[in-house]
Short mmCIF file of C-alpha atoms in Angstrom, two decimals:
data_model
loop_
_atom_site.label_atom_id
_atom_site.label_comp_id
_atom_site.label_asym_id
_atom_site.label_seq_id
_atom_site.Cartn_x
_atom_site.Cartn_y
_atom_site.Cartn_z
CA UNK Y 1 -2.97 -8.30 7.71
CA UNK Y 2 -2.84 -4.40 7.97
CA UNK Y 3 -1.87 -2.12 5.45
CA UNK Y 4 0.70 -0.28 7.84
CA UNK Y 5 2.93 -3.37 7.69
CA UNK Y 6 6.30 -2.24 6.79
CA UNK Y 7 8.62 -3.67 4.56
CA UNK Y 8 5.76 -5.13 2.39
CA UNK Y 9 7.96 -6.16 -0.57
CA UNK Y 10 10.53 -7.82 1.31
CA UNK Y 11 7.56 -9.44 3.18
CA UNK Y 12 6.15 -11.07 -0.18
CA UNK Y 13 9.70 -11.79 -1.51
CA UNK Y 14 10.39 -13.48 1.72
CA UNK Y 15 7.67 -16.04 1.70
CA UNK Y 16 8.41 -16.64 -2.20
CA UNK Y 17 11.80 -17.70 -1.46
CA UNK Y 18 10.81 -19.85 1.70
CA UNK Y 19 8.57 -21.39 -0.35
CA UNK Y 20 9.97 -22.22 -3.72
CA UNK Y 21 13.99 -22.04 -2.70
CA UNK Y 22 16.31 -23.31 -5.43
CA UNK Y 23 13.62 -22.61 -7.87
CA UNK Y 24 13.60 -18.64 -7.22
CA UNK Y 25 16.79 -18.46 -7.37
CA UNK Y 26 16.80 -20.52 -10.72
CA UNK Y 27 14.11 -17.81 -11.98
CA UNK Y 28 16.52 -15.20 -11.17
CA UNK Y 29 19.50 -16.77 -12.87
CA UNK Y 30 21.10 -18.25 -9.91
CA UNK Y 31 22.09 -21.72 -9.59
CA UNK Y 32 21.71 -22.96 -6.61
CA UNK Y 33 21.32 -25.87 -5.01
CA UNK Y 34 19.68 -25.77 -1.66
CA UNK Y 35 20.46 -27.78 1.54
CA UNK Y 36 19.86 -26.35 4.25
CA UNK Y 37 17.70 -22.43 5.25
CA UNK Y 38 19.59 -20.73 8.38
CA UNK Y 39 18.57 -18.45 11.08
CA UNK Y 40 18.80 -14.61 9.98
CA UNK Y 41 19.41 -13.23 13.18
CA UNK Y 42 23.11 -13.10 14.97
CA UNK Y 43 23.94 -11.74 18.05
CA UNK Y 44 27.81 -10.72 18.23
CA UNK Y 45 29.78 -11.47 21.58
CA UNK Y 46 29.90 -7.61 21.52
CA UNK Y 47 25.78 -7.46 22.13
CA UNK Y 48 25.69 -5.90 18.37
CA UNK Y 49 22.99 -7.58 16.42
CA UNK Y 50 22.45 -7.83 12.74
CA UNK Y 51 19.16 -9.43 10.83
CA UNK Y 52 19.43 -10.53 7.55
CA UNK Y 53 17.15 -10.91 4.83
CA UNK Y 54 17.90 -15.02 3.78
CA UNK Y 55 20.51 -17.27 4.32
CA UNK Y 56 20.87 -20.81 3.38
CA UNK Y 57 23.65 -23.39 3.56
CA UNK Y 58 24.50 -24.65 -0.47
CA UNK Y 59 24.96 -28.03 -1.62
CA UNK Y 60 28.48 -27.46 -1.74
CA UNK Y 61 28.59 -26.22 2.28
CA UNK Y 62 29.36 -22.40 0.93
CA UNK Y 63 26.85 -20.22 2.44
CA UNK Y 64 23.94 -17.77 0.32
CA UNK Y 65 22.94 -14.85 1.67
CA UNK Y 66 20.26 -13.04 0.02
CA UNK Y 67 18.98 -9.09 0.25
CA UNK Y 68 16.33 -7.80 -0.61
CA UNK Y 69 15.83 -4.18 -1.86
CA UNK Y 70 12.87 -2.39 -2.22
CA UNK Y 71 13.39 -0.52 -5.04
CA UNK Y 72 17.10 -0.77 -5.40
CA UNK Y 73 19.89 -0.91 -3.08
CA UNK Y 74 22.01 2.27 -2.33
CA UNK Y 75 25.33 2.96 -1.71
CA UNK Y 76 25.25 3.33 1.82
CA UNK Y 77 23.77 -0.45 1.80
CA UNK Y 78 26.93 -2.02 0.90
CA UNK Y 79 28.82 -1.45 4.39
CA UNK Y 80 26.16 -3.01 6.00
CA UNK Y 81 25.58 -6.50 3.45
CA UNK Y 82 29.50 -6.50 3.90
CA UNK Y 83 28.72 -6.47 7.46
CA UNK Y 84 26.34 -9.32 7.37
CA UNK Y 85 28.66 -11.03 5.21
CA UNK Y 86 31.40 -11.61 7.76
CA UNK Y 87 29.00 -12.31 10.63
CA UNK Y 88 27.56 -15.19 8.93
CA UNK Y 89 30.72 -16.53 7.16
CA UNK Y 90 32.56 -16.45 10.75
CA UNK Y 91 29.81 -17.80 12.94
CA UNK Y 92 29.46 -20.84 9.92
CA UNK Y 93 32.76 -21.04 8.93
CA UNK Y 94 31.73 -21.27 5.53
CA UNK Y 95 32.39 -19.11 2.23
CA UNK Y 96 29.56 -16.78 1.68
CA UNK Y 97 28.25 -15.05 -1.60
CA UNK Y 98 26.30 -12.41 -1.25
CA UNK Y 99 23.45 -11.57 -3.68
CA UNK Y 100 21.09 -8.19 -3.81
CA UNK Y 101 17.69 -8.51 -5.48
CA UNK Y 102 17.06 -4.78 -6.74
CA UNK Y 103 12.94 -4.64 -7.39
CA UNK Y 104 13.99 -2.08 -10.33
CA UNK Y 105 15.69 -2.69 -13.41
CA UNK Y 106 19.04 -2.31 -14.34
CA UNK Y 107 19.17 1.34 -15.87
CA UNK Y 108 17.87 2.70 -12.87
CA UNK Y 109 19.96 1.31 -10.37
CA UNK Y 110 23.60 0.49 -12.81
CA UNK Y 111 25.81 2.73 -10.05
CA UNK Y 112 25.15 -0.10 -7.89
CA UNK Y 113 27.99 -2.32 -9.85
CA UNK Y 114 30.66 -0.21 -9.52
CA UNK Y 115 30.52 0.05 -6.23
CA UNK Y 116 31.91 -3.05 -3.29
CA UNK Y 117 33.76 -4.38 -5.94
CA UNK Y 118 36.72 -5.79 -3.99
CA UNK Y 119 38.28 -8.86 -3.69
CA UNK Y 120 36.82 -9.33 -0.06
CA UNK Y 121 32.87 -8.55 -1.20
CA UNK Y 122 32.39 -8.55 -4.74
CA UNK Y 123 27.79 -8.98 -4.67
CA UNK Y 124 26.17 -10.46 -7.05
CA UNK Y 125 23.33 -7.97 -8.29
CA UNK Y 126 20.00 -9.26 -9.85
CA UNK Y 127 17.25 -6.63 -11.17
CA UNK Y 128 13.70 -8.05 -11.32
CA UNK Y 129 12.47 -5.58 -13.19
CA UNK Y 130 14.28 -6.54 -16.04
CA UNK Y 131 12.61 -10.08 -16.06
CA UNK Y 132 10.56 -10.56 -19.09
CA UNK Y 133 7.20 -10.71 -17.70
CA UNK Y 134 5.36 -9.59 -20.96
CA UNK Y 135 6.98 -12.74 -22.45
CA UNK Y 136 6.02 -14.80 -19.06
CA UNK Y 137 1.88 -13.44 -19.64
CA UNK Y 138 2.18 -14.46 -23.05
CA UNK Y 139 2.72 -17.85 -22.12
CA UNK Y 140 0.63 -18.06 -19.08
CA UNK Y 141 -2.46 -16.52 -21.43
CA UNK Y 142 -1.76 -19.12 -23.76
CA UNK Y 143 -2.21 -21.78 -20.65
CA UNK Y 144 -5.04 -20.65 -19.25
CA UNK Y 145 -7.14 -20.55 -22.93
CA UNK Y 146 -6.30 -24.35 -23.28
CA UNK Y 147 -6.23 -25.32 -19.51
CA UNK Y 148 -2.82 -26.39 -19.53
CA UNK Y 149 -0.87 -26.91 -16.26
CA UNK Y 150 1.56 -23.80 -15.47
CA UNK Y 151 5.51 -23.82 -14.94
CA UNK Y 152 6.92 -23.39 -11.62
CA UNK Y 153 8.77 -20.04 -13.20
CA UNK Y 154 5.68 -19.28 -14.73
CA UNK Y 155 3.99 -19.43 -11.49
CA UNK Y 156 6.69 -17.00 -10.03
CA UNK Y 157 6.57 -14.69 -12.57
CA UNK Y 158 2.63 -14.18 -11.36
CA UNK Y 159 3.65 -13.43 -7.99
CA UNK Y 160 6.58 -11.42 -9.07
CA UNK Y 161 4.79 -9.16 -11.67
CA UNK Y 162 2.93 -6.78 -9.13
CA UNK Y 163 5.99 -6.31 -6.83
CA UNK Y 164 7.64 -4.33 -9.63
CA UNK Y 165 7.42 -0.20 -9.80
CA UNK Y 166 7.33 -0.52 -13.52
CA UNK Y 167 3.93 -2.41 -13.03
CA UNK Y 168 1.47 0.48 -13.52
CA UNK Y 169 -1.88 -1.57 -13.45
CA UNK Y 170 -1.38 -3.32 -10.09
CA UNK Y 171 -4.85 -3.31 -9.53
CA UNK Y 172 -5.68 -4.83 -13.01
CA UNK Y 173 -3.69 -7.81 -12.88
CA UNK Y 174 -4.13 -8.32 -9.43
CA UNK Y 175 -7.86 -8.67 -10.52
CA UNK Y 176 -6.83 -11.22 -12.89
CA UNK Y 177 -4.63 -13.21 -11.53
CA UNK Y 178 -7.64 -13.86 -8.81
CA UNK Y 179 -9.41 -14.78 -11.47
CA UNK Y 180 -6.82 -17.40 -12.57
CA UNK Y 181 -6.76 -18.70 -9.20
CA UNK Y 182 -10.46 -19.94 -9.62
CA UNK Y 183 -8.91 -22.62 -11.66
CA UNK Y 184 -6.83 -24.58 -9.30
CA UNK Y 185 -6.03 -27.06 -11.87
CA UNK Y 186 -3.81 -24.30 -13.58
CA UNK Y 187 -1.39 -24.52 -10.46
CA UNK Y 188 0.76 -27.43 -8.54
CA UNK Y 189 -1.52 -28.39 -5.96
CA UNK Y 190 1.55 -28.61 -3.53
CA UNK Y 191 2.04 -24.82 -3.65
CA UNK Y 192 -1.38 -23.77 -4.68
CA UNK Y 193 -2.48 -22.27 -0.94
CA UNK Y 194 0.75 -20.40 -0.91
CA UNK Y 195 0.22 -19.25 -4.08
CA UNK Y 196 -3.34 -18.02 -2.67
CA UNK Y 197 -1.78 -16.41 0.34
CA UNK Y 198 0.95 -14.18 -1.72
CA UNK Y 199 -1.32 -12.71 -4.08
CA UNK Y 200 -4.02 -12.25 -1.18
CA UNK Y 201 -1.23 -9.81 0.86
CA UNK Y 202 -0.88 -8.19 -2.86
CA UNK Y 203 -4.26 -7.31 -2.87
CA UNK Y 204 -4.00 -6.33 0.82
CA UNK Y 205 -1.17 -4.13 0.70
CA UNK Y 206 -0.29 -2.96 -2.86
CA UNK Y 207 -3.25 -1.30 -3.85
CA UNK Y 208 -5.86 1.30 -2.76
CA UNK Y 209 -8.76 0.79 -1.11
CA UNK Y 210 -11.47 1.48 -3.68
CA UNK Y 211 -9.33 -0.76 -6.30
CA UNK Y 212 -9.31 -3.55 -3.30
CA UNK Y 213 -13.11 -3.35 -2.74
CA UNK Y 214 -13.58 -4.33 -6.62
CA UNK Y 215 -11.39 -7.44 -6.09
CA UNK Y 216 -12.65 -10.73 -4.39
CA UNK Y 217 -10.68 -12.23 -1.75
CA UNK Y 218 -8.62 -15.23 -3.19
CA UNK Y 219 -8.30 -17.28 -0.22
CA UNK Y 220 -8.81 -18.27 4.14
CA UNK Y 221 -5.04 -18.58 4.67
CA UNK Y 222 -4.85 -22.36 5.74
CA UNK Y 223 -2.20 -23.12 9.15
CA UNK Y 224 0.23 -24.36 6.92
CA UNK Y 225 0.59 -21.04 4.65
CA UNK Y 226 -0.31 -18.72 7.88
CA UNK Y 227 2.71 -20.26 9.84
CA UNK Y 228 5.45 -19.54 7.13
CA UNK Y 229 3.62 -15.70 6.43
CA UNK Y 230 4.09 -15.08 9.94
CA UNK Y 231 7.39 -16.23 10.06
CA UNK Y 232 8.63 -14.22 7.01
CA UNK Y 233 6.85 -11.01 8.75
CA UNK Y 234 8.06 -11.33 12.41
CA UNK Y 235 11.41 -11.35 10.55
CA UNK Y 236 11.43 -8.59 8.57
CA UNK Y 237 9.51 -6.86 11.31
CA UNK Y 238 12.20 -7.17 13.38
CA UNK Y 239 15.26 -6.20 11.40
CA UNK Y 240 13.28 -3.07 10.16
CA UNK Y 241 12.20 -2.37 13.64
CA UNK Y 242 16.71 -2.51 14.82
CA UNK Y 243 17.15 -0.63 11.46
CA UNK Y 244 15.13 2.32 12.72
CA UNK Y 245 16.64 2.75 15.57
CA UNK Y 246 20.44 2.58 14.46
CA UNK Y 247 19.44 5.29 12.06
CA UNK Y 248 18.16 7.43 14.93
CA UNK Y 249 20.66 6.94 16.92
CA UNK Y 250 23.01 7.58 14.35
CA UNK Y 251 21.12 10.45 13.15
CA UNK Y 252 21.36 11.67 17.18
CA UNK Y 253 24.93 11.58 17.08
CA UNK Y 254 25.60 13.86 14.61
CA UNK Y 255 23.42 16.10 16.84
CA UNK Y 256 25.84 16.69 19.58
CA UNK Y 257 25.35 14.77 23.36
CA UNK Y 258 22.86 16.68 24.85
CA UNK Y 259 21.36 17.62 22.01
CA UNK Y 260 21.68 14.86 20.10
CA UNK Y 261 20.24 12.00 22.61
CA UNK Y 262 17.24 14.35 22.51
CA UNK Y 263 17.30 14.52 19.23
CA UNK Y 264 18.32 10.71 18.58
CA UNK Y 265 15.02 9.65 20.63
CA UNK Y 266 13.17 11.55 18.26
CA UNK Y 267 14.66 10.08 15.20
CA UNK Y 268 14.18 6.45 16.47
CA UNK Y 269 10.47 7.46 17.15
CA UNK Y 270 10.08 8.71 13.77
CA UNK Y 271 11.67 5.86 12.41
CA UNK Y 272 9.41 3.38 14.41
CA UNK Y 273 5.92 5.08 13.46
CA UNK Y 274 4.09 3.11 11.19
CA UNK Y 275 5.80 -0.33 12.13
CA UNK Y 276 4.32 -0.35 15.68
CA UNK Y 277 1.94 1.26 17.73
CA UNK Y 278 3.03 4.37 20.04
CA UNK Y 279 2.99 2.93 23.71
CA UNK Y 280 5.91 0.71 22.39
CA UNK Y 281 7.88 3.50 20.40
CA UNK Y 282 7.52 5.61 23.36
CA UNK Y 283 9.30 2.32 25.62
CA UNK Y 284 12.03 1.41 23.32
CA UNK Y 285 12.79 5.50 22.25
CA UNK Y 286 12.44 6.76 25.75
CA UNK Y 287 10.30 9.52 24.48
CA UNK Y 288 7.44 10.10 26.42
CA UNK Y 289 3.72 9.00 24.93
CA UNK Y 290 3.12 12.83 24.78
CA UNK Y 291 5.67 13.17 22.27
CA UNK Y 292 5.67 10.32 20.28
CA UNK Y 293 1.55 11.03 19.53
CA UNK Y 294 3.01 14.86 18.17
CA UNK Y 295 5.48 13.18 15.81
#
């Protein structure tokens, strides 16, 4: 997988949610049971689309839907997870609660609850960054000296602990925990290729080059773990990919007409480099390949 993938850290949350479900969201203090994991992308009878990050029907037929932001979520965020909200509560006729995983902790991102407080959209906000990994290691350490079999939490808080911006040794526990997964007795043997595959796209995409070259490889993704990574990054490929361009076109518009479809082309361009290569930013922008190579 390439290091230019966007949207990395809502790539790795992505597959850790697909693959452990309730259990996440019980390591993140939600209680949740559940049933049923929905489609993220709608299509409006008005030809508007919206992607969302994770939805999923409850055990009590009231809907979930999850966002992820990398490192918090802004202000200008909550029209659009309002947005989202309504889509999917009208097209499922369901209830819908809407919860935002912030990567960050809570002092850095606390503006975020006093704002889309209503009585129509009222999030739920969770902060990994406040999780108490040191207390998680402690345990895990304590596991791995007498070979003892890990918790499912504990096992999230390994793949957890690197996607944090607090985490200022990436490359040192990343080089750890692939140690740890020598021992494949440590981990449920049900999850243990996932497991694998998460901290392998770590090491791929979270840390230099020269700090990657001093880390062995952890794992050949089996069918089974490559089907659900490509699902999770086709997804957020795409709603990154329809995020770029509303903020170019947006941006265009406050550009004036002529001017600003010119000048929206451009944005959407820039938006676009680094999620795909230039012969298709110069199709979907309508800038020529000229110009989207002097971007």
């Amino acid at each position: 997988m390439s290091r230019n993938v966007h949207d990395i850290y809502d790539v790795i949350l992505k597959i850790i949610i697909l693959v452990y479900r309730e259990e996440f969201l019980e390591f993140i203090g939600v209680n949740k049971n559940i049933k049923e994991v929905l489609k993220t992308e709608f299509v409006t009878f008005d030809g508007s689309k919206y992607y969302l990050d994770f939805l999923c029907l409850l055990d009590d037929d009231t809907l979930c839907h999850i966002e992820f932001q990398f490192p918090k979520a802004r202000p200008c965020d909550l029209d659009r997870f309002f947005d989202y909200n309504i889509v999917a509560q009208v097209t499922h006729g369901s209830l819908t609660e809407t919860i935002i995983i912030n990567f960050t902790s809570k002092k850095f991102a606390e503006k975020i609850r006093r704002i889309g407080k209503s009585k129509c959209f009222n999030p739920h906000y969770v902060y990994l960054g406040d999780i108490d990994y040191v207390g998680y290691w402690r345990k895990i350490n304590i596991k791995v000296e007498s070979n003892l079999k890990l918790t499912v939490f504990e096992e999230i808080a390994i793949l957890v602990t690197c996607l944090i911006p607090d985490c200022r040794k990436k490359a040192y526990m990343l080089d750890k925990i692939s140690i740890l997964l020598k021992n494949k007795e440590l981990f449920d043997k049900r999850r243990f290729e996932y497991v694998q595959a998460i901290i392998q796209l770590e090491i791929e995409n979270l840390i230099s080059n020269d700090d990657r070259s001093n880390i062995n490889e952890v794992t050949d993704m089996t069918p089974q773990a490559e089907k659900i990574i490509s699902q999770a990054i086709s997804e957020v490929h795409r709603k990154s990919v329809h995020e770029a361009r509303l903020d170019g076109i947006e941006e265009g518009k406050k550009q004036g007409k002529k001017q600003g479809r010119e000048q929206g082309r451009q944005e959407v361009a820039k938006n676009l480099k680094g999620i795909m290569d230039d012969e298709e930013i110069s199709r979907i922008s309508g800038l020529s390949l000229e110009k989207v190579k002097q971007l």
